[in-house]
Coordinates of C-alpha atoms (C1' of nucleotides) in Angstrom, one line a residue:
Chain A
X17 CA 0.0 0.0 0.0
X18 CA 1.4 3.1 -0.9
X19 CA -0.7 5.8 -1.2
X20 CA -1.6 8.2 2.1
X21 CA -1.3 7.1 5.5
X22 CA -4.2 8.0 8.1
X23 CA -4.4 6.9 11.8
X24 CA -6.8 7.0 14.6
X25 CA -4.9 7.1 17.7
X26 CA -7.5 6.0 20.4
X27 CA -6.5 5.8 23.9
X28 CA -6.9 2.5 25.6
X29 CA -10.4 3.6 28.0
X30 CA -13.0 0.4 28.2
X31 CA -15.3 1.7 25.3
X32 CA -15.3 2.8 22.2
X33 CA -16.4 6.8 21.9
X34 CA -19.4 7.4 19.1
X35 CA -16.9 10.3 18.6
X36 CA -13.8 8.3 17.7
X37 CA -16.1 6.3 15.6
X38 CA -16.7 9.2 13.5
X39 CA -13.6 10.2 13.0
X40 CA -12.5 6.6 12.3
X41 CA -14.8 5.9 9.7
X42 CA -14.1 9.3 8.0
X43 CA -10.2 8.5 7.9
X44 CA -11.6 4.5 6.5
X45 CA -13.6 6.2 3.8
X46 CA -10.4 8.1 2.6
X47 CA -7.5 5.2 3.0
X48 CA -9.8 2.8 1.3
X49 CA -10.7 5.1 -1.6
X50 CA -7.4 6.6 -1.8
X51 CA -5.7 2.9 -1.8
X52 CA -3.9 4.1 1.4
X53 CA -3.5 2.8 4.8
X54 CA -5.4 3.3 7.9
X55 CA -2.8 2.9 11.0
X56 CA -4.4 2.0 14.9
X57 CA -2.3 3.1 17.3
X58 CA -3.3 2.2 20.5
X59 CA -2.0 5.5 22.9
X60 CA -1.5 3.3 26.0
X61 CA 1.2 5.9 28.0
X62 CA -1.2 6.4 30.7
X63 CA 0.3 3.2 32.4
X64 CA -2.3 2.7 34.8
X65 CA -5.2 1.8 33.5
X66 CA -4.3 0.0 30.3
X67 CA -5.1 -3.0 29.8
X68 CA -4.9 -6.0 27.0
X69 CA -8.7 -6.4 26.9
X70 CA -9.3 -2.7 26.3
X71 CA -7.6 -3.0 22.8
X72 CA -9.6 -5.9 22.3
X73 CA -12.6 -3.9 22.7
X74 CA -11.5 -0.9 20.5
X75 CA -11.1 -3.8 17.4
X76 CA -14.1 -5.2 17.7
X77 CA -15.5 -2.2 18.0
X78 CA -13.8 -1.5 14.7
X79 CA -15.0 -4.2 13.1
X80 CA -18.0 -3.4 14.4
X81 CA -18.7 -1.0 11.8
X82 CA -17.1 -2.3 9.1
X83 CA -13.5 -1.4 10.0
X84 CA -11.7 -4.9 9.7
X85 CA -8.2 -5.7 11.0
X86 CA -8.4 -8.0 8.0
X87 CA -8.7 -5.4 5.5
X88 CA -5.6 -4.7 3.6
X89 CA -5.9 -1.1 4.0
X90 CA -5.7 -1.5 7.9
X91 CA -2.2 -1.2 10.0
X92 CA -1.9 -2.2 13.2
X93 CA -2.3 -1.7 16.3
X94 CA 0.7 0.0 17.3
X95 CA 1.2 0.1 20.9
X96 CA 2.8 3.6 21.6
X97 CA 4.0 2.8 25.1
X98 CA 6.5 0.8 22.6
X99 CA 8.2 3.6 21.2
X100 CA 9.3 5.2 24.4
X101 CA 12.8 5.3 23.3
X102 CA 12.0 6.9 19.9
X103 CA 10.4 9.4 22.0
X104 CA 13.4 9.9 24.2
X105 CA 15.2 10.1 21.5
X106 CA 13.6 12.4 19.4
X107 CA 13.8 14.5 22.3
X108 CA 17.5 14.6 22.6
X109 CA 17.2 15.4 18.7
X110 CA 15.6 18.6 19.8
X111 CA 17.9 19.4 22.5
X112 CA 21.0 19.0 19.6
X113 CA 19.6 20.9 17.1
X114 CA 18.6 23.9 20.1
X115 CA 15.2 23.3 19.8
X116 CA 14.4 22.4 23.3
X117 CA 16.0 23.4 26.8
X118 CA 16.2 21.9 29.9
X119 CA 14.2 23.9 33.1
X120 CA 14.0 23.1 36.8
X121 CA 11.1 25.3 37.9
X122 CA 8.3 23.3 39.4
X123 CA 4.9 23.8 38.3
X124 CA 4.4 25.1 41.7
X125 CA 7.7 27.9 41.0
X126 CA 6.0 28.4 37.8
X127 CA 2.8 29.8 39.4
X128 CA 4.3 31.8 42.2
X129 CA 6.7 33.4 39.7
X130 CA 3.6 34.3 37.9
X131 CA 1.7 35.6 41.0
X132 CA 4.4 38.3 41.6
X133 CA 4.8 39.5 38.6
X134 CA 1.0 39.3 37.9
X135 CA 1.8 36.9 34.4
X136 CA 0.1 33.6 33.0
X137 CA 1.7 30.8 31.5
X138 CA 5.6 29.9 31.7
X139 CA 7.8 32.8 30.1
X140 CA 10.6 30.8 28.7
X141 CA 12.7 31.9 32.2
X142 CA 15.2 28.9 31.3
X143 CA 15.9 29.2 27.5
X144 CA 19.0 30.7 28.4
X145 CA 20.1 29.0 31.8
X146 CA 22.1 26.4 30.2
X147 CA 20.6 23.8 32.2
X148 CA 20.9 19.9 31.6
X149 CA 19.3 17.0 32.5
X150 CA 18.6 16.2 35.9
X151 CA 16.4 15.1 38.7
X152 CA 13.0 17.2 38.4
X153 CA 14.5 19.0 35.5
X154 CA 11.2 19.3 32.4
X155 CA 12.4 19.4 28.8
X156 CA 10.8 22.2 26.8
X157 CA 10.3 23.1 23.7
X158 CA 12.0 26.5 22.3
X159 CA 8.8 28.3 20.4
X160 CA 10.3 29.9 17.8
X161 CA 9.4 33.7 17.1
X162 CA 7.4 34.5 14.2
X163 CA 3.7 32.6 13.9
X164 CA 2.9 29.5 12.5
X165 CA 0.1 28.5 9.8
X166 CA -1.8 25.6 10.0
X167 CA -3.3 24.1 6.6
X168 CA -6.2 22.5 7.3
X169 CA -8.6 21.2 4.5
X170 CA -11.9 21.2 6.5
X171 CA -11.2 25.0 7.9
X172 CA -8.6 26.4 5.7
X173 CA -5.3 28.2 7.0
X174 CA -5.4 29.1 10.5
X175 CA -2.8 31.2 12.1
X176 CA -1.4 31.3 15.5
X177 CA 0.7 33.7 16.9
X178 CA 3.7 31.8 18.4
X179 CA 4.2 34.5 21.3
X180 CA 1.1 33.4 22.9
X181 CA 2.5 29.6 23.0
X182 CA 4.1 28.7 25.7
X183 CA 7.6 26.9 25.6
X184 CA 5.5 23.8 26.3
X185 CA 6.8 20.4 28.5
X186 CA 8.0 17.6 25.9
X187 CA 9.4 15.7 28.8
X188 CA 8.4 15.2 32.3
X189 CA 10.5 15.9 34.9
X190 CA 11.1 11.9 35.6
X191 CA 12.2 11.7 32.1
X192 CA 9.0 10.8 30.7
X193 CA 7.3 11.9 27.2
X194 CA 4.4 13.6 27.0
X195 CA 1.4 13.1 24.8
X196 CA 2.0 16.0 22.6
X197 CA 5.7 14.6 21.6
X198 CA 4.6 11.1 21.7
X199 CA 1.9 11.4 19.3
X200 CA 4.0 13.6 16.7
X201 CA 7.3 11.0 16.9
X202 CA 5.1 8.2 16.5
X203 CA 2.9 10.0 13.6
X204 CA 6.9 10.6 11.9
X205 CA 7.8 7.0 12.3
X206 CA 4.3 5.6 10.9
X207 CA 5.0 8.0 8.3
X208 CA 1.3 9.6 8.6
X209 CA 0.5 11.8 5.7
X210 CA -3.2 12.7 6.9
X211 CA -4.5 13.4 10.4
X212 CA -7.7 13.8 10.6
X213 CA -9.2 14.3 14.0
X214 CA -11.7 16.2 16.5
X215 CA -11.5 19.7 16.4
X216 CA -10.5 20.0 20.2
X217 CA -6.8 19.3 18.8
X218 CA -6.6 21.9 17.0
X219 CA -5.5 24.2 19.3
X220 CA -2.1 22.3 19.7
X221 CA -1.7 21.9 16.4
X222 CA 0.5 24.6 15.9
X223 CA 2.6 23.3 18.8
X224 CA 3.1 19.7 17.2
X225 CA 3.7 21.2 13.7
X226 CA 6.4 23.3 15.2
X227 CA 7.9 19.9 16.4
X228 CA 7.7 17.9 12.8
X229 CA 9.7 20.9 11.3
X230 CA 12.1 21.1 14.4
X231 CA 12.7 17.4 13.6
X232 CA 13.2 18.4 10.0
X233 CA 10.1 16.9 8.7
X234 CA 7.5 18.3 6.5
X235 CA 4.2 18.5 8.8
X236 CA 1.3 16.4 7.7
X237 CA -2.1 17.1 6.2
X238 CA -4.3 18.7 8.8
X239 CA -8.4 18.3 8.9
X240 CA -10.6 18.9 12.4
X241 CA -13.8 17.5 12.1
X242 CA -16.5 19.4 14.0
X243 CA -17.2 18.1 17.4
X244 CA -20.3 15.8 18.1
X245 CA -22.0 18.0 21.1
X246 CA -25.0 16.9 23.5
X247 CA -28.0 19.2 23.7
X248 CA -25.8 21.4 26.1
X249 CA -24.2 21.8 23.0
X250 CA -21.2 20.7 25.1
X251 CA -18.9 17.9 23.6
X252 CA -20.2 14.7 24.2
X253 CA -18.8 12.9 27.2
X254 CA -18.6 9.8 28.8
X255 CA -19.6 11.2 32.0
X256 CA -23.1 13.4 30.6
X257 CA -23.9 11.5 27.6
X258 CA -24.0 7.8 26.4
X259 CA -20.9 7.6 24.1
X260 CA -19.6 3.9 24.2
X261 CA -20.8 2.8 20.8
X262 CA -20.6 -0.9 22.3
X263 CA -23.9 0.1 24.1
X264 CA -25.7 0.9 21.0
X265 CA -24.4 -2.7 19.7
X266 CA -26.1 -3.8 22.8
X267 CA -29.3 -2.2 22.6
X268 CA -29.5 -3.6 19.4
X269 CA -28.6 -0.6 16.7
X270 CA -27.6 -2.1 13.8
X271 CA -24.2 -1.4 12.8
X272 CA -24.8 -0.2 9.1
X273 CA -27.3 2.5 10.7
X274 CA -24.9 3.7 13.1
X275 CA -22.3 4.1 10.2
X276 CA -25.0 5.8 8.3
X277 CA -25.9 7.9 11.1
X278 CA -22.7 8.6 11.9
X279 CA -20.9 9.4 8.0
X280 CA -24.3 12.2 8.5
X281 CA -22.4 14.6 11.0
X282 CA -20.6 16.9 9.9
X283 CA -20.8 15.4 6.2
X284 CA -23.8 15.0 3.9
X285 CA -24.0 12.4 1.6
X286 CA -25.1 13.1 -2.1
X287 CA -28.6 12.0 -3.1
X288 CA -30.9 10.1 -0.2
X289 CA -29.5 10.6 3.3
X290 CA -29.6 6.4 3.6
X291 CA -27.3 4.8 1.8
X292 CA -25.1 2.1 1.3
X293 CA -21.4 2.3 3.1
X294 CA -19.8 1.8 -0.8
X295 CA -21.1 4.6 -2.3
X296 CA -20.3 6.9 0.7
X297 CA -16.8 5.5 0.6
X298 CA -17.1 6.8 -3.1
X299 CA -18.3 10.1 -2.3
X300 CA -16.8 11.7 1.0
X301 CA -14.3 14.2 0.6
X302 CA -13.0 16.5 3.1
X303 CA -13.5 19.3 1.5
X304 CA -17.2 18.8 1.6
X305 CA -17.3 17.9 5.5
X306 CA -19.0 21.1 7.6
X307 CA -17.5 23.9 10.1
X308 CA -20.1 23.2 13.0
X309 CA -20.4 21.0 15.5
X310 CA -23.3 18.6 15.0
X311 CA -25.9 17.8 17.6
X312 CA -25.7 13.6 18.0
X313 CA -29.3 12.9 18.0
X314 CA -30.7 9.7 19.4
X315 CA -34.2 10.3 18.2
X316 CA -32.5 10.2 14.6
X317 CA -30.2 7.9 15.0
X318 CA -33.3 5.9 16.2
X319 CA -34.8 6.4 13.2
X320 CA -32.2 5.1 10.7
X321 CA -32.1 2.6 13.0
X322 CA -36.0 1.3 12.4
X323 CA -35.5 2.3 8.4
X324 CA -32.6 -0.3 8.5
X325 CA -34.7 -2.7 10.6
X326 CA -37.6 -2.2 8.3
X327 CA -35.4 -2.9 5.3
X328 CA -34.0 -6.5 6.6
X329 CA -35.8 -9.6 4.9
X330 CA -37.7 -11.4 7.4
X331 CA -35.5 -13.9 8.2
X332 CA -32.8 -11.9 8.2
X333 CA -34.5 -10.0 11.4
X334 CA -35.8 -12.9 13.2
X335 CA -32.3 -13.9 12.8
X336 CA -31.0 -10.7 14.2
X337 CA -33.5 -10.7 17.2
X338 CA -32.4 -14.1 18.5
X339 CA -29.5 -12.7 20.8
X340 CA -32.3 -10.5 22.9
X341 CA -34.9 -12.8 22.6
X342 CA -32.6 -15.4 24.6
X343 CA -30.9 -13.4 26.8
X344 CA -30.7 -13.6 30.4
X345 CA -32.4 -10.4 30.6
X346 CA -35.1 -11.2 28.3
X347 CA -38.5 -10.4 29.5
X348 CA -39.3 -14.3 29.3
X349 CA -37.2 -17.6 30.3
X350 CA -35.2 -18.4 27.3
X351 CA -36.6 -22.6 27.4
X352 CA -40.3 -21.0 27.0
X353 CA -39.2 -18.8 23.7
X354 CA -40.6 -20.9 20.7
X355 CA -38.5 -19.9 17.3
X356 CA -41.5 -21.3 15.0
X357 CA -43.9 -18.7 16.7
X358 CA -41.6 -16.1 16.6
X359 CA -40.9 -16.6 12.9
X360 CA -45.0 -16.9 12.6
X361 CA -45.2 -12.8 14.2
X362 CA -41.9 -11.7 12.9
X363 CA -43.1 -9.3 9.5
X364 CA -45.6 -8.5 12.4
X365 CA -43.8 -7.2 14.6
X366 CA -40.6 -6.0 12.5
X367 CA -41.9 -2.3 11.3
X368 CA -42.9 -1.9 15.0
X369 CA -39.2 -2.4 16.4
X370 CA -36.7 0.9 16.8
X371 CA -34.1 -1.4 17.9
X372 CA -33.4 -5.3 17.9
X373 CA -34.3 -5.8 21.5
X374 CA -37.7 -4.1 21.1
X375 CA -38.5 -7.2 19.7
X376 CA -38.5 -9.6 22.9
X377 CA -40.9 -6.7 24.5
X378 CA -43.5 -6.9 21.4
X379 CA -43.7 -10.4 21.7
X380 CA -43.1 -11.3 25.4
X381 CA -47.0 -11.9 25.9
X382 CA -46.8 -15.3 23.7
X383 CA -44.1 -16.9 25.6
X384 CA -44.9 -15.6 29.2
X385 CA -47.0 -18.4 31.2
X386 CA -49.2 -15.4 32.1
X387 CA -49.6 -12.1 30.5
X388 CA -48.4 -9.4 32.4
X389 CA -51.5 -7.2 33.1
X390 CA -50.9 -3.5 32.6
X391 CA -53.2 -2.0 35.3
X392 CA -54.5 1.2 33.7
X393 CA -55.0 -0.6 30.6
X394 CA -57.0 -2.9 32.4
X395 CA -59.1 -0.3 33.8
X396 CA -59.6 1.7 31.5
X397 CA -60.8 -1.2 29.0
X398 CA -63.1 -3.4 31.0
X399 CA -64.6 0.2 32.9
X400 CA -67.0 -0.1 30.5
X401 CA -69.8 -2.6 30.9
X402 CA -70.1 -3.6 27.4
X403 CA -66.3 -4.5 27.3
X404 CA -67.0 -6.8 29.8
X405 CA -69.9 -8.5 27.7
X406 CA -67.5 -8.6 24.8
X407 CA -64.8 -10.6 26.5
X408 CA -67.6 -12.9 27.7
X409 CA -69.4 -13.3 24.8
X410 CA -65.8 -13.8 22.8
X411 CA -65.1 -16.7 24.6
X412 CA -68.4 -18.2 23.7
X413 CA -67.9 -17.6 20.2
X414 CA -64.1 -18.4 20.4
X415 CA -65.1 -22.1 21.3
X416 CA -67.0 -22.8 18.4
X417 CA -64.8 -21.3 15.8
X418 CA -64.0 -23.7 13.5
X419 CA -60.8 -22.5 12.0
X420 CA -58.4 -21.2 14.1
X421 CA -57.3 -18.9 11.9
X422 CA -56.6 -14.8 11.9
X423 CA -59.5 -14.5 9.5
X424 CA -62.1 -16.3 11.2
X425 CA -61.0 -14.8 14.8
X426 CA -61.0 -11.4 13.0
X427 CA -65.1 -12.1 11.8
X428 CA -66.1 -13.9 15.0
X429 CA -64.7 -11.1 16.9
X430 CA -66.3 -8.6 14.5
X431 CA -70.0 -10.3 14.7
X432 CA -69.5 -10.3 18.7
X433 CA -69.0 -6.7 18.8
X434 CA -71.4 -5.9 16.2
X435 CA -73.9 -7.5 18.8
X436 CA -72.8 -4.9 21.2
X437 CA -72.8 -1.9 18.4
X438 CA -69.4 -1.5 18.8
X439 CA -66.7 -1.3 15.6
X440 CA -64.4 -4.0 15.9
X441 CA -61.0 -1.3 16.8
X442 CA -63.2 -0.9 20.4
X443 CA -64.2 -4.6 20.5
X444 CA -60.5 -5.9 19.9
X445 CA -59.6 -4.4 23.3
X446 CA -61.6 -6.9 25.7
X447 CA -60.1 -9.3 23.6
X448 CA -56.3 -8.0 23.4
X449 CA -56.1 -7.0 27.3
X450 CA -57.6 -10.2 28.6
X451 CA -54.7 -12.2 26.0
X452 CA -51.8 -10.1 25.8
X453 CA -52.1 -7.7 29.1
X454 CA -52.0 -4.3 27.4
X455 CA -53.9 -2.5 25.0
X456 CA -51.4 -1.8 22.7
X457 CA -49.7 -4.9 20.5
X458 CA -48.9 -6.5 17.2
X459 CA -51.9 -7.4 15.3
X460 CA -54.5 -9.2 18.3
X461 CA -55.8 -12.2 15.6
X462 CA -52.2 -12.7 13.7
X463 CA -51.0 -13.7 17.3
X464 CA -54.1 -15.2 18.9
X465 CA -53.7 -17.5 15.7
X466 CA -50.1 -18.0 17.2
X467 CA -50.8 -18.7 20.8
X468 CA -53.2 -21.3 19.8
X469 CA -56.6 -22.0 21.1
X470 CA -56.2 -23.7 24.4
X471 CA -53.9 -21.1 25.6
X472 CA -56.1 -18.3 24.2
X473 CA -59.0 -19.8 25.5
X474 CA -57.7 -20.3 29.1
X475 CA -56.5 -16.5 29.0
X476 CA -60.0 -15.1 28.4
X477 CA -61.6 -17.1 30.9
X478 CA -59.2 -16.3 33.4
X479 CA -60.0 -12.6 32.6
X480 CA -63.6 -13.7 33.0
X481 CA -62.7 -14.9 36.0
X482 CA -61.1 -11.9 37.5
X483 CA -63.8 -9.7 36.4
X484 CA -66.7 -11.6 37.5
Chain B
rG11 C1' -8.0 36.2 31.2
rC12 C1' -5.7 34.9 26.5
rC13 C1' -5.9 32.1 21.8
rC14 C1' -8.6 29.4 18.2
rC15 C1' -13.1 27.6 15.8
rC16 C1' -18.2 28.1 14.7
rA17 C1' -23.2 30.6 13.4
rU18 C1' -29.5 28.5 7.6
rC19 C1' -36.2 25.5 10.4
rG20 C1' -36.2 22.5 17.5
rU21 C1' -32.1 19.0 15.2
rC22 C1' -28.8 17.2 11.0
rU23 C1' -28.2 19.8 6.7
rA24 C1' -28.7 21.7 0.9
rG25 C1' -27.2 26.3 -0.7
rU26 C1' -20.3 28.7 -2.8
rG27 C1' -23.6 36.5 -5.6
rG28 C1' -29.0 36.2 -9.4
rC29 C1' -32.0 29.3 -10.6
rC30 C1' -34.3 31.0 -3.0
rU31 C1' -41.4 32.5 -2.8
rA32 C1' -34.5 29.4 1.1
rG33 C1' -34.9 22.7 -0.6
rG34 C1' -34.6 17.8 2.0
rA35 C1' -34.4 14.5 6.4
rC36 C1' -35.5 13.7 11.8
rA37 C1' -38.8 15.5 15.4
rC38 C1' -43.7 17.8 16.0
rC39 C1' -49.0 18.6 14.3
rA40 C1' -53.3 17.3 11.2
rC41 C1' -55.7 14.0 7.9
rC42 C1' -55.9 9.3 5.2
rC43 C1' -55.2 4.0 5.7
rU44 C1' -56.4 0.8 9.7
rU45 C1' -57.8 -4.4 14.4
rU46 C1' -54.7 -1.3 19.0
rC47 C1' -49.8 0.5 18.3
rA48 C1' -46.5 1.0 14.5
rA49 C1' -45.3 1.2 9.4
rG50 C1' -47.0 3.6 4.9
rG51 C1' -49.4 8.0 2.3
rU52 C1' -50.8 13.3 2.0
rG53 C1' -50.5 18.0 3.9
rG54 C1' -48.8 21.5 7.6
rC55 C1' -45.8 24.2 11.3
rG56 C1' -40.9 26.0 11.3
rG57 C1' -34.9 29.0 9.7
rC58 C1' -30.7 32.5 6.9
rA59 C1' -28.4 35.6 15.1
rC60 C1' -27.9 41.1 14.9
rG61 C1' -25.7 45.7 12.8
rG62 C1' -22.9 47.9 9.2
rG63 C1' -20.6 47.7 4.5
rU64 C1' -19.3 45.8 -0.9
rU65 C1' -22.6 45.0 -5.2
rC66 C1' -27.4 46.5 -10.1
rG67 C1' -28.3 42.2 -6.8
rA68 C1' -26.6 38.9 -0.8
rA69 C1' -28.1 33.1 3.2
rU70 C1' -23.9 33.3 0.1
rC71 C1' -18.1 38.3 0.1
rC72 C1' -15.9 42.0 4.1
rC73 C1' -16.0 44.3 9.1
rG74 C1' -18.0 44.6 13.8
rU75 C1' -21.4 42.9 17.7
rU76 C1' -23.7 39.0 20.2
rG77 C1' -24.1 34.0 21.2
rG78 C1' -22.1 29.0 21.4
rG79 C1' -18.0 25.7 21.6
rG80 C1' -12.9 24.2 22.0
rG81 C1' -7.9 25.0 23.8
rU82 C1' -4.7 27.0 27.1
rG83 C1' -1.2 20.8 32.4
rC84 C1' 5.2 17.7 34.5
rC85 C1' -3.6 14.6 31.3
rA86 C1' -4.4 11.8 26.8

RNA sequence: GCCCCCAUCGUCUAGUGGCCUAGGACACCACCCUUUCAAGGUGGCGGCACGGGUUCGAAUCCCGUUGGGGGUGCCA
């Protein structure tokens, strides 16, 4: 592969962020269309919590959404806690060529200097101290005068005025790299040509661009993507908003309307605003993507969700329903789910579904031993008297239908309420209650059809029962 | 505080000086369909933040204001 390089460079956390998702599947969309290379480094450097499994999780998570390991376009993981010593040493590369400068001041020295001489920020009080290395001695970087230019093809050139960056840390006063050095060496030696990331880094941009020409390189291709913000408008967070995209995989979003959703922030695709990953690969240019930050909207992102539902061939939801329908969590036991009944309700019960897992609470009535009775629905149908005739007088007629089909259920149900003068959509609710517990459901004679006589039967009289 | 970014319906956006009486999608409302609820269909509500310029002509260009966000660590 030799065309451009792009990376994602996600930090090792225990989810996956919608956000880095985003930014991910922009960066695929290039390096697969571009016949480039799409590098994962894994920015593990904050020891602590960092563990093997957490990597696991951002690849699957890849793959998730189409972004396969296998893919010949992908690179990686790196691991950049295994480049410390590139880091070192590109740091010493700085200190050769006089780029950066040794300084003992605590951050604590730092601040009181500041407070007597009513400043902000560290003002470069070592550069000419001739200091080396030593115990509790920071490395910084020497900002050169003059201002730098950042070419960025989502917002164009933006300049910074160098005197207003600090000589910033590049390494820690135990000798350690910091993230802003890190992730420039390592974006040198994985020869990145593109970075394409949030818009929160672009502040620091100038800083890290400083560095690749300090360490004679030519800086990469800069885009910031607008942020994805929360109604606050605030960036989304793990802490206010729900941004591990593993939970939405778990709710039961399917993956290629989560792409879809996704590709639609901050870039708009040509033509219908659904559509297939291939031709977005084909389209999305960075040039085209938007200034502003985009609002991630679950009410929308719930409705691509029941488009792509809606557009699965029957089988192919009941198939993609059997994970929630069997969990442990499901809203019945998992030996009382029948897969032939299911199948029987699924192009029933498929346009009614936002998510997979709706799906177990559409159908739970059918493989419940009881139905769960919804109280207020309860009252509210059999309050009135005639309802109460209806169920009886259902069961009466139930027994001698014939066929136990949804047509004949459908016009013994209608004659019954007929009897009563009421249209069959009031009539249907003595019935649906007394079977199914609630008053709102899939079609009441498509499943009574399911559940069978007997058990049908046995539900209405125990309604009966309750009633009389 | 300072620096940077951003600004079209509630939301995501189309729009790159005349094609705009500002288009679409989600949401919302109404109606239709209907066995409840959905789905589907039809229609509706709703926006160029403000003020100055530039121009024959500005949503589109420039300046300012206001508002929002991000950054500014010996965090990543």
């Amino acid at each position: 592969m030799t065309g451009p390089r792009f990376r994602i460079a996600p930090s090792p956390t225990g989810y996956f962020h919608v956000g880095g998702a985003r930014t991910a599947l922009f960066n695929w969309a290039l390096a697969r269309r571009l016949g480039g290379t799409f590098v994962l480094r894994i920015e593990d450097t904050d020891i602590e919590r960092s563990q093997p499994e957490w990597t696991q999780g951002i690849i699957d998570a890849l793959a998730w959404i189409g972004i396969s390991a296998d893919d010949p376009h992908f690179e990686g993981p790196y691991f950049q806690s295994e480049y410390a010593a590139e880091h070192i040493a590109a740091a010493q590369q700085l200190v050769a060529g006089g780029h950066a400068y040794y300084c003992d001041m605590t951050a604590a020295d730092v601040e009181a200097r500041n407070k007597a001489e009513g400043n902000q920020g560290y003002q470069g009080w070592s550069r000419d101290r001739g200091l080396g290395p030593g115990p509790g001695h920071v490395l910084r970087f020497r900002v050169p005068a003059g201002s730098t230019i950042v070419h960025d093809l989502v917002r164009g050139d933006v300049e910074f005025d160098n005197a207003l960056i600090e000589d910033f840390v590049l390494l820690r006063g135990n000798g350690s790299p910091m993230f802003l050095l890190a992730n420039v060496v390592d974006d040198m030696s994985m020869r990145i040509t593109h970075v394409l990331r949030a818009e929160e880094h672009l502040s620091n941009t100038p800083k890290q661009q400083m560095m690749w020409l300090a360490l004679g390189h030519e800086a990469p291709v800069w885009a910031h993507l607008p942020l994805l913000v929360n109604e606050q408008r605030k960036k989304i967070s793990k802490r206010r908003d729900k941004v591990a995209l593993e939970q939405y995989r778990d709710e039961g979003y399917l993956p290629e309307a989560m792409v879809n959703y996704l590709m639609t922030l901050g870039w708009t695709p040509k033509g219908d605003e659904i559509q297939p990953w291939a031709q977005m690969e084909g389209d999305f240019l960075l040039e085209d993507v938007n200034h502003s930050p985009a609002f991630f909207d679950l009410k929308k992102l719930a409705a691509f969700n029941g488009e792509y539902i809606r557009a699965l061939t029957v089988d192919q939801f009941a198939a993609a329903c059997r994970p929630w329908l069997l969990a442990a969590d499901a809203p019945f036991p998992a030996d009382r789910f029948d897969e032939q009944m299911f199948l029987a309700m699924a192009p029933h019960i498929q346009p009614r579904c936002v998510t997979l897992a709706d799906a177990a609470g559409v159908v739970d009535f059918l493989f419940l031993p009881d139905p769960v009775i919804d109280e207020a629905a309860w009252a509210k149908t059999f309050g009135a008297t005639e309802s109460v005739a209806v169920l009886r007088d259902s069961i009466v007629a139930y027994e001698a239908v014939v066929d136990w089909t949804a047509e004949s259920l459908k016009a013994s149900l209608e004659a019954t309420g007929e009897a009563h003068g009421l249209k069959l959509g009031k009539a249907q609710a003595s019935v649906r209650v007394a079977v199914t517990g609630r008053t709102v459901g899939p079609p009441l004679f498509e499943a009574l059809e399911v559940l069978g006589r007997a058990e049908t039967l046995r539900r209405m009289r125990a309604a009966e029962a309750t009633l009389a």
